[in-house]
Amino acid sequence: MPVPAYSVYEQAILFIAALVVFTSFLMLGQKRLSGMIHLFAAQGALLAATTALAAYALPYPHLYVSALIIVTLKVILIPAMLHRLIVRLDMHRDAEPLYLYGYVMMAAAALVMFSYYVVEPIEHLSTLATRNAMAVSLAVVLLGMLLMITRRQVVTHVIGFMAIENGLFFAAVASTQGMPMVVELGIAFDVLVAAVIFGVFFFHIRSSIDSLDVDRLNRLSEVEP
Amino acid sequence: MSAVYWILGIPFAGMLYQAWRGDAPQAGRLNTRLCGLVFLASLVLAATVLRQGTIELADLQFRVDAFNVYLIVLTAFVGTTTAMFSAPYMANEREHGRVNAARMRLYHAMYQGFMLTMYLVLTTNNLGLMWVAMEGATLATVLLVSLYRSPESIEAAWKYFILCGVGIAQALFGTVLLYFAAGQVEGMGEYGLQWSVLHAHAAELNPTVMSIAFVFLLVGYGTKIGLVPLHNWLPDAHSEGPTPMSAILSGLLLNDALYAVVRSKMLVDGSLQSQLAGHLMMGFGLLSFLVAALFLHRQRDIKRLFSYSSIEHMGIMTFAFGLGGPLATFAALMHMTVHSLTKSAIFVTVGHAAQITRTQRIEHIRGLLRTQPMVGWGLVLGVVAIAGMPPFGVFTSEFLVLTATMQEFPWLTPLLLLGIAIAFAGLFRHLHPMAYGPRPAGQAPVQANLWPVMAHLGIVLWLGLAIPGVLADWFSQATRLIAGSAPL
């Protein structure tokens, strides 16, 4: 297959897209909570880099604002908050066992291929770079879900959830040059409030079941004993 | 100034004020008054729309047409009557020490916050803002589900948060895809998320992208509707939160999520020229309907019982909107109205019943008619109405759905009839011992405000006997908007 001629911008986007998926894979393999938070911040930084790049290359000056929002929210604020919480809950040295590690990685690879399959029909619509970016963002969303499914730790679930939001942001930036400003602000607000509420929940869950293991959240079930 | 701004401004101001003074003794009454004011504003808005037709405001950010204006009035009405019920209910909870001052502030502020997000979902023309408001509704209610801080309620709230959060993220992906499709059409630019602009250009939108987008939107908002198999959060969240919360979740949130799906369907239908969206909705709707009807039989908690009944009815509505013809759409619109009125009335009586017996376990709730006849009869009549017995309005709308199904997909009619019969049996086997029988020792009546129940059931009865001209006209206009032609 001949390699089509990409502009420098497109090449850069593709490169960052690959790195974003890579961070998602690293998260799936990360045992330690603090390492997980660093990976999440790194993914946020990559996202901000893409946005700033798009703002510079296209040029869409309003994307600089989005990049700034991402840096404050996802690289600084939320990781710092999560870090403070796990220190206060005395969990920053905890490591979580990884179940069926090999299978999870295989499933993750399969999900990436599946995302390419889903966006396949959009083929003749736009440039190859956009299509790749779409597939990558869908893959990040699905890998975030996989992370939530395979882990038992509440903090990991929150990071998986936020990684899903990262994937959506990436889709919006790479394929449509960002959403309208009012929507972007609204989404950022929601993410911030969600992060605060998650923090509140850590303490509630901790005080009610004396651990942060979701397997022990099992009081409500359909069939009662 | 347009009534739309009042409808959004009053709950916003109310939220801020209640966050500060929501623990005062008169906070409950203030809550009711704020909701009542919004209800008046919604009536003004409805009159304006009836006279002038569709209103568009603020550079197409807001749009009120025949479809959403009636939902706005319904939302404001149910919000007001539930607030009337909530004031004495929460005062009672506080007397029994189940909530403290800080949680009362949280409760009242978030009640107004939730109403604000509901009005924003309904009035906005911008699909991105609609998503933001829908997520906002989750955030507003999640801390209310865990208001009592029991291990069960925290578990329920966590489940609600994670499932709805992840679910609704799918809807955002769908929204991005919509915006992407709009970007391919010349001259959409800035307005690529405005529903009215998208609808006008629906035929030019790329069908492949639109069909992928719809799948994501349906799964995303479908989580909020409580469609099987994405329904897991719903019974937990309804059963563990304070009862006024269950009433507005069931009566309002589910309707508004369905509203978002129907708006998306209108766009996709214009682009695809096929029945894909409709068939997906029919499938999910029918599955939810049948599964929830079966689950009714297994329930031991009274609020879980009625939340499964909500899933069942949302299933019928989704199915009817999926069928799509004028008759089915008319029926679905009417069913939305009667279901949310009946279901919130039922939750109000259930709240009183739970305070009388101090439990939510069905096997411990006995002899309601002997203890407090008003509460007992409210429950009996509510269940008779929700099970689809004539002469209540639920019967009329279910009958219309059946008629429409017989015209288009006759082979699905037996399934619908079977589901209705199963649900009927499931509700009555639990109702009978709760309402009848002797009064258990030590059970005393509580102070109850049953006006909301009577008003709701009265309206449902009225809709079953004769739909008033204004309302029928309204439903017809909305039907024309959604299905393309009028039913009558």
Short mmCIF file of N, CA and C in Angstrom, two decimals, chain A residues 23 90 139 175 215 220:
data_model
loop_
_atom_site.label_atom_id
_atom_site.label_comp_id
_atom_site.label_asym_id
_atom_site.label_seq_id
_atom_site.Cartn_x
_atom_site.Cartn_y
_atom_site.Cartn_z
N THR A 23 -1.07 5.48 25.89
CA THR A 23 -1.28 5.75 27.32
C THR A 23 -2.45 4.91 27.85
N ASP A 90 -4.71 7.39 52.45
CA ASP A 90 -3.57 6.51 52.68
C ASP A 90 -3.56 5.32 51.73
N ALA A 139 -11.51 4.16 20.22
CA ALA A 139 -10.73 3.14 20.93
C ALA A 139 -10.45 3.58 22.36
N SER A 175 -11.70 15.77 14.77
CA SER A 175 -12.59 15.60 13.61
C SER A 175 -13.38 16.86 13.29
N ASP A 215 -16.30 -4.60 44.67
CA ASP A 215 -16.91 -5.91 44.86
C ASP A 215 -17.70 -5.97 46.16
N LEU A 220 -27.35 -4.33 47.09
CA LEU A 220 -28.56 -4.23 46.27
C LEU A 220 -28.48 -5.26 45.16
#
